[in-house]
PDB file of C-alpha atoms in Angstrom:
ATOM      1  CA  UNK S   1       7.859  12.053 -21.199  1.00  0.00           C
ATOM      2  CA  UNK S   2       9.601  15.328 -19.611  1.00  0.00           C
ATOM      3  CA  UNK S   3      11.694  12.946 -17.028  1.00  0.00           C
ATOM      4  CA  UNK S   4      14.509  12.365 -16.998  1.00  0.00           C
ATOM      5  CA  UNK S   5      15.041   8.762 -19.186  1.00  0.00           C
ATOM      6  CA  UNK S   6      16.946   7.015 -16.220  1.00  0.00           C
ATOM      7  CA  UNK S   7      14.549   8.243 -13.392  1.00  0.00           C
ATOM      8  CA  UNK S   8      11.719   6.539 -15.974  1.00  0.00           C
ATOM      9  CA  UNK S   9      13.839   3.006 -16.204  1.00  0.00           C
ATOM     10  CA  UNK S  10      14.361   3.385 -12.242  1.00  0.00           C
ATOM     11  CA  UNK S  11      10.855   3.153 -11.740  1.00  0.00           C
ATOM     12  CA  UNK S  12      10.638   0.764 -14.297  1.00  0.00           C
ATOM     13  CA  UNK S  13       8.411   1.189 -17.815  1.00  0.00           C
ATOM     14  CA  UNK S  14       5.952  -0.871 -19.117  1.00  0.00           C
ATOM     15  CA  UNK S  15       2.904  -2.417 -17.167  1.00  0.00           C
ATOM     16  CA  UNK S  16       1.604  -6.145 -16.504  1.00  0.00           C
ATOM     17  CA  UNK S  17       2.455  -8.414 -19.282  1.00  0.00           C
ATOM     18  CA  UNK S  18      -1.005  -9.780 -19.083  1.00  0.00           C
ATOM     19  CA  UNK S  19      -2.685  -6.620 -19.914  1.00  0.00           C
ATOM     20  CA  UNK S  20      -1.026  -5.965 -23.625  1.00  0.00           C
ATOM     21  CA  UNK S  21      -1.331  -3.163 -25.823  1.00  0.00           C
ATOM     22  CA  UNK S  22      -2.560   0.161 -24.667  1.00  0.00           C
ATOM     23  CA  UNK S  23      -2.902  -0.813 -21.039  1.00  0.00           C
ATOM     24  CA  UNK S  24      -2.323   1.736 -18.452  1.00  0.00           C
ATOM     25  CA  UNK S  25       2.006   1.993 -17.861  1.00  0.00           C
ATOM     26  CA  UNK S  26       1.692   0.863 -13.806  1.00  0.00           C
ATOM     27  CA  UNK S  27       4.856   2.279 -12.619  1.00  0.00           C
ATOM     28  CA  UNK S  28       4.156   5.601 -14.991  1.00  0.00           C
ATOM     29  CA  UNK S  29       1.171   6.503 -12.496  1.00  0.00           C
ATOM     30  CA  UNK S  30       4.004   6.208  -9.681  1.00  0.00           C
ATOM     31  CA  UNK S  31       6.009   8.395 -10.974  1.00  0.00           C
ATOM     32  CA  UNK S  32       3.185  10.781 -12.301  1.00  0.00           C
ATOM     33  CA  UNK S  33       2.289  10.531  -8.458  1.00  0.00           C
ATOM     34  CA  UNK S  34       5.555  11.899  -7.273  1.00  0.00           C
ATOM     35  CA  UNK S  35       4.885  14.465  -9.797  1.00  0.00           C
ATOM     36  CA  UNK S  36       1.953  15.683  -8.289  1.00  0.00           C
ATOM     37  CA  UNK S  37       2.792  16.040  -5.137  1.00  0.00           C
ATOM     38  CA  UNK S  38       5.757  17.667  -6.110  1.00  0.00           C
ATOM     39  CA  UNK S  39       3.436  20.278  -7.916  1.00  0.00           C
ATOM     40  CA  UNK S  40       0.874  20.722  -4.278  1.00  0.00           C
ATOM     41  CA  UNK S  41      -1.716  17.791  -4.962  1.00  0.00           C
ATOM     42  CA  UNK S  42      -2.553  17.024  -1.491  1.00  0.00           C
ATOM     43  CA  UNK S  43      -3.418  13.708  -1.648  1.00  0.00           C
ATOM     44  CA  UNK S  44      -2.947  10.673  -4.795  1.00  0.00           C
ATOM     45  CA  UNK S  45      -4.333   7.667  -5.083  1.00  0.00           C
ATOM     46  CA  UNK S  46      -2.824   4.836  -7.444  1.00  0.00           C
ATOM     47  CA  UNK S  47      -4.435   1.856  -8.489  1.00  0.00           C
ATOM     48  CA  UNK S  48      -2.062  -1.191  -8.536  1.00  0.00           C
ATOM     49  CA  UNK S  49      -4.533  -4.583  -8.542  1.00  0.00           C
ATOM     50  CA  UNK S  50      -2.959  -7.669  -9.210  1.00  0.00           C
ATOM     51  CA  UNK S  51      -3.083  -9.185  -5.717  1.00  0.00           C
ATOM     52  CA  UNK S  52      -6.505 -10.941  -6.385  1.00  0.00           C
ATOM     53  CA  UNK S  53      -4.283 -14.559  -7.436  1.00  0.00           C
ATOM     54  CA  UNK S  54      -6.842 -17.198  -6.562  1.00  0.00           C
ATOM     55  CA  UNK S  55      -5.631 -19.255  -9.541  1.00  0.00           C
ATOM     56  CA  UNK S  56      -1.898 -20.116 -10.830  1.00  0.00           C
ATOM     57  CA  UNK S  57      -0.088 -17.571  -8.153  1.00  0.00           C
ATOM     58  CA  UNK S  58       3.524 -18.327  -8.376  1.00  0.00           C
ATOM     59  CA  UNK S  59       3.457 -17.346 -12.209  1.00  0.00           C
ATOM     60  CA  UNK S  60       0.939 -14.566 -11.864  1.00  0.00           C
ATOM     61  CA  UNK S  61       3.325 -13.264  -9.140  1.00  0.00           C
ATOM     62  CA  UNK S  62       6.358 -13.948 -10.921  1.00  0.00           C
ATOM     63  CA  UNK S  63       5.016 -11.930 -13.799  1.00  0.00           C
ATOM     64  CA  UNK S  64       4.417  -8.924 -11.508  1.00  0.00           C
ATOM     65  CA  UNK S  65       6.190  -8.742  -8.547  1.00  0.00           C
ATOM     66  CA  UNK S  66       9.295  -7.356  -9.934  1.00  0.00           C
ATOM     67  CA  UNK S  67       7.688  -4.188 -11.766  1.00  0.00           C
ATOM     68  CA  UNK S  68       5.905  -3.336  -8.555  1.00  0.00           C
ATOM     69  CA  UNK S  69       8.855  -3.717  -6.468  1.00  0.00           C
ATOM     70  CA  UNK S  70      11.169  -1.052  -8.810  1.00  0.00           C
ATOM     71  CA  UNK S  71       8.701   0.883  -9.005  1.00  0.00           C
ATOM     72  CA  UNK S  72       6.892   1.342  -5.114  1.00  0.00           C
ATOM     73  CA  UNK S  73      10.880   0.882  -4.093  1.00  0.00           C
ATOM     74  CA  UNK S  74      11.768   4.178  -6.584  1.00  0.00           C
ATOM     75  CA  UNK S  75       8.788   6.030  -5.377  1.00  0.00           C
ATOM     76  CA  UNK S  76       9.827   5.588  -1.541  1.00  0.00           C
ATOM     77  CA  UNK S  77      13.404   6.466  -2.542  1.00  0.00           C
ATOM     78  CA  UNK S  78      12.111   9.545  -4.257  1.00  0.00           C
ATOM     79  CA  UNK S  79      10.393  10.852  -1.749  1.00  0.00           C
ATOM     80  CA  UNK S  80      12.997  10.671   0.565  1.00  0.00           C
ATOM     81  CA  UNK S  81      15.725  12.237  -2.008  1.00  0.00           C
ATOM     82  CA  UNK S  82      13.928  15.398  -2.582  1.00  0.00           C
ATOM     83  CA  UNK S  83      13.319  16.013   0.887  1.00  0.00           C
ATOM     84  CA  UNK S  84       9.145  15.607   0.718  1.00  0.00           C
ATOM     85  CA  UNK S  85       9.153  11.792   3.385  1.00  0.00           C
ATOM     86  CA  UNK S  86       7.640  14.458   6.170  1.00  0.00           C
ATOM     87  CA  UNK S  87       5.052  15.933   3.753  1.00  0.00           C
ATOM     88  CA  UNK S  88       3.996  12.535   2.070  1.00  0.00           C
ATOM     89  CA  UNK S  89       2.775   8.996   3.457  1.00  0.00           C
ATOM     90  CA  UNK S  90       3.094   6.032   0.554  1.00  0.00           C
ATOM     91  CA  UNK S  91       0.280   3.928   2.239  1.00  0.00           C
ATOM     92  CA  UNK S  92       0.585  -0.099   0.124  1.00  0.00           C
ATOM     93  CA  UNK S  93      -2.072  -2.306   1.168  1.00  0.00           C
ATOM     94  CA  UNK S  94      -5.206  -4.224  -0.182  1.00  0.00           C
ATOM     95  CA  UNK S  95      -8.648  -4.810   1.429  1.00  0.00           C
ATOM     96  CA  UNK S  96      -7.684  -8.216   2.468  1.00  0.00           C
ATOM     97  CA  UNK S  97      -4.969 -10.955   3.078  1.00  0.00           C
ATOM     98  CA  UNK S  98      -3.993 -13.937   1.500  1.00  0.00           C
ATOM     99  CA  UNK S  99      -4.572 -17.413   2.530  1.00  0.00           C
ATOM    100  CA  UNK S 100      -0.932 -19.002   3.960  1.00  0.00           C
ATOM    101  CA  UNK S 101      -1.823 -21.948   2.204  1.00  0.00           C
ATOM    102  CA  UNK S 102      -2.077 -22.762  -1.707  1.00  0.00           C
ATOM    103  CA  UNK S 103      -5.515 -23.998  -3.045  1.00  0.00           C
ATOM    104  CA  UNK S 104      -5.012 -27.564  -4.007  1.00  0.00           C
ATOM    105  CA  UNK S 105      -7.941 -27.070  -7.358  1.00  0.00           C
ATOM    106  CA  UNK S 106      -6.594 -23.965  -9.194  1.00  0.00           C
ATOM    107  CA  UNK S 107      -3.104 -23.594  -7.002  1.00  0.00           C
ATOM    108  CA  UNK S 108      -3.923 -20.020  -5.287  1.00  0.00           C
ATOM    109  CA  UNK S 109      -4.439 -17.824  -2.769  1.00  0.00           C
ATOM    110  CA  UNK S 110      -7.679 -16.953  -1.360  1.00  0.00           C
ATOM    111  CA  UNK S 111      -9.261 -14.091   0.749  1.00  0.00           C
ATOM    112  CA  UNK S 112      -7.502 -14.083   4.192  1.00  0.00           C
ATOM    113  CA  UNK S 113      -9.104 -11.747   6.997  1.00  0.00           C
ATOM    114  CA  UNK S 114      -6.793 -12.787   9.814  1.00  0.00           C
ATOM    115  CA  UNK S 115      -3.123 -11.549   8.514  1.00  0.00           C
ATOM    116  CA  UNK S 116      -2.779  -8.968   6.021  1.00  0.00           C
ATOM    117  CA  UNK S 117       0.566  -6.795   4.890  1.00  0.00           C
ATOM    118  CA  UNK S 118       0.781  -2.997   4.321  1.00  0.00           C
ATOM    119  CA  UNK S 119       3.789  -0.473   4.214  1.00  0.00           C
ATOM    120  CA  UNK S 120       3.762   2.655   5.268  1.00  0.00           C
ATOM    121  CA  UNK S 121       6.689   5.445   4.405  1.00  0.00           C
ATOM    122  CA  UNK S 122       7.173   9.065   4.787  1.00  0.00           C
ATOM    123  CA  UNK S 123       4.963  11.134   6.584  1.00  0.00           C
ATOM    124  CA  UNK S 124       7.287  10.806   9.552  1.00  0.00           C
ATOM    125  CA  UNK S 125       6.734   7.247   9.940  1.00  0.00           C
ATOM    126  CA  UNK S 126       9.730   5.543  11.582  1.00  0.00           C
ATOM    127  CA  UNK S 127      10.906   3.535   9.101  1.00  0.00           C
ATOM    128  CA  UNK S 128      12.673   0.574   9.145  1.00  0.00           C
ATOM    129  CA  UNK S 129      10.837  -1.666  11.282  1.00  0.00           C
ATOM    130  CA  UNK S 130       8.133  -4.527  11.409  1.00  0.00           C
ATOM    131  CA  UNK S 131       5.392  -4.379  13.390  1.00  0.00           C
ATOM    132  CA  UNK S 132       2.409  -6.792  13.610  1.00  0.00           C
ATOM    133  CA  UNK S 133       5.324  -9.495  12.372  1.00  0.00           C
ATOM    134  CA  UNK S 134       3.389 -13.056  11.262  1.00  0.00           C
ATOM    135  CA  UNK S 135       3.664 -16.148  12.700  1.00  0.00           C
ATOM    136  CA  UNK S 136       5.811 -19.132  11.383  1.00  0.00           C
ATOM    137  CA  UNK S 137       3.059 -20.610   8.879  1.00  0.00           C
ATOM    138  CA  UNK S 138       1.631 -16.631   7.913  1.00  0.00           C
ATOM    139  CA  UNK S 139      -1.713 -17.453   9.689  1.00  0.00           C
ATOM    140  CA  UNK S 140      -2.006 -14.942  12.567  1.00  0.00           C
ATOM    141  CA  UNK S 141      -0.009 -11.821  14.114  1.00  0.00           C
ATOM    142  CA  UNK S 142       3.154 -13.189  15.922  1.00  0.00           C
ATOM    143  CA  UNK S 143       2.464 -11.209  18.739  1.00  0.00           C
ATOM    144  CA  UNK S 144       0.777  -8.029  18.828  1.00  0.00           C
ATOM    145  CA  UNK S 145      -1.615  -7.704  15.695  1.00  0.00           C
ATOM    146  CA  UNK S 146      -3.031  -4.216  14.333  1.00  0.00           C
ATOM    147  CA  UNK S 147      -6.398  -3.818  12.953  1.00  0.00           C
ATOM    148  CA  UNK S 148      -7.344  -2.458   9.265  1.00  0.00           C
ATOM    149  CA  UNK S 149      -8.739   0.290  11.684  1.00  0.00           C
ATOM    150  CA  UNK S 150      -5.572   0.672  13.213  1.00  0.00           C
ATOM    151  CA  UNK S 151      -3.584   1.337  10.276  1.00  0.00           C
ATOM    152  CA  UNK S 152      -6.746   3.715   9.208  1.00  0.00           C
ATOM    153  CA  UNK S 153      -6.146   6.126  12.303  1.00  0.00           C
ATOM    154  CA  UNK S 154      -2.237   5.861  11.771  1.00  0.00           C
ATOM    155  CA  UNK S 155      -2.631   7.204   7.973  1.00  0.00           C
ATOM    156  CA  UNK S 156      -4.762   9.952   9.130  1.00  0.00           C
ATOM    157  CA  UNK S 157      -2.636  10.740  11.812  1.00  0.00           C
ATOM    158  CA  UNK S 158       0.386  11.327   9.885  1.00  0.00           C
ATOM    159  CA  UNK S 159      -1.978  13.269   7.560  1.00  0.00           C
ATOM    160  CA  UNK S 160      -2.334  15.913  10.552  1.00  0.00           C
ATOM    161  CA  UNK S 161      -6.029  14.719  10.039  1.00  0.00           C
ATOM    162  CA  UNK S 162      -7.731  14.134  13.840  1.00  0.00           C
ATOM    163  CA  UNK S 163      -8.811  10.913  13.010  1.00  0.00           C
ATOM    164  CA  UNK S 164     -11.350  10.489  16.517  1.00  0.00           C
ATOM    165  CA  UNK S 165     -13.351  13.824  14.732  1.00  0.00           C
ATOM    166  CA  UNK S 166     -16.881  12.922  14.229  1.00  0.00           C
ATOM    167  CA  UNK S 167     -18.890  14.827  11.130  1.00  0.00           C
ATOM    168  CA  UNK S 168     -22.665  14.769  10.822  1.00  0.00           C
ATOM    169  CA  UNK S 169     -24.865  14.631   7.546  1.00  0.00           C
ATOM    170  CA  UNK S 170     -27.209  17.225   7.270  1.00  0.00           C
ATOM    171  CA  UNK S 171     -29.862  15.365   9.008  1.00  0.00           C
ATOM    172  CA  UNK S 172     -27.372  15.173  12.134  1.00  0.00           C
ATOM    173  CA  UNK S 173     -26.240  11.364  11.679  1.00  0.00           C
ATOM    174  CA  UNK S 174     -23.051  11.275  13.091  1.00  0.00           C
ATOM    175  CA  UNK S 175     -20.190   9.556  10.579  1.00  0.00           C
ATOM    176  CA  UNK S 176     -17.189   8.458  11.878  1.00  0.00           C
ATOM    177  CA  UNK S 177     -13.441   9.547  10.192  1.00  0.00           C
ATOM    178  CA  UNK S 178     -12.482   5.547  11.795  1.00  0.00           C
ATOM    179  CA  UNK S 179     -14.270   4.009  14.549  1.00  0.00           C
ATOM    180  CA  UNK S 180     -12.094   1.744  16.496  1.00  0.00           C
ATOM    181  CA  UNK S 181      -8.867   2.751  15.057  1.00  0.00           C
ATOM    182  CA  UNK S 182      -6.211   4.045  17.134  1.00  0.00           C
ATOM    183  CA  UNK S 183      -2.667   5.079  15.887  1.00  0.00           C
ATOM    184  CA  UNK S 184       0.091   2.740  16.062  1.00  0.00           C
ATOM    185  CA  UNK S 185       2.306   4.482  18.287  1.00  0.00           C
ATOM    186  CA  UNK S 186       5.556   2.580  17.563  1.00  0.00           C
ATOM    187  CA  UNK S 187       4.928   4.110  13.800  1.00  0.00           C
ATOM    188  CA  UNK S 188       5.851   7.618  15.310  1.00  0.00           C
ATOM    189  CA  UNK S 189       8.483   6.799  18.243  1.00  0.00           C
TER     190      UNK S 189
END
């Protein structure tokens, strides 16, 4: 409530219609986010799950797309107004992607392992590019494709955070930071 009214409406108020009264404001933890960083939290996490649309997608979607685009689109823009895009990476991904094709029985889109989407932003990530691109029909990488573990060592990386280092428990079993990552070098160039 101590923001500025139109940096509020450019993030864009309110949260998921399908969620009603007293459900967590969405785009509110975005810019609370911002906030934090801006006061030395070293690392936020925002929760922002909608993407599970197995049944009736192209409403569900319609219903939410919009408030996560102002809002992850004012975030990004933030960051890069107040001078913080080589202190702070906005990571957007999900554990999984979508199947290119609609379900026929409950007209959705199911779990996906072969082609997924994530943005990265800041952290002096070159922006303004698409890597990984998919195919014509969504199913596979176009070309070259990037693994989950991939992305995983390119986050770290732009973390400052050796992502190869290898801990150990107290009993001495080793425990990888990412196993078979590697950064995406094109992120960086």
């Amino acid at each position: 409530t101590k923001e500025d009214p139109r940096i509020r409406e450019r993030y864009g108020m309110g949260s998921s219609k399908h969620l009603g009264d007293g459900a967590p404001m969405w785009n509110d933890q975005l810019l609370a986010a911002r906030r934090l960083v801006e006061s030395g939290v070293r690392c936020v996490t925002v929760a922002y799950g909608f993407w599970d649309t197995h049944g009736n997608n192209f409403k569900y979607l319609k219903d939410h797309l919009p408030l996560f685009d102002k809002g992850i689109s004012a975030l990004v823009n933030d960051i890069y107004d107040r001078g913080l895009d080589q202190d702070v990476t906005v990571c957007v991904w999900g554990e999984f992607g979508r199947t290119p094709k609609i379900n026929s029985t409950r007209n959705g889109r199911d779990h996906y392992p072969r082609n997924m989407f994530m943005l990265l932003g800041g952290g002096g990530v070159r922006g303004g590019q698409v890597l990984g691109e998919s195919d014509e029909t969504a199913s596979m990488p176009k070309h070259e494709g990037f693994s989950p573990d991939d992305v995983a060592a390119s986050f770290y990386h732009a973390m400052g955070i050796n992502h190869t280092y290898e801990y150990h428990t107290s009993t001495g079993r080793p425990v990888m930071i990412v196993r078979d990552g590697r950064v995406i070098p094109q992120l960086f160039s």
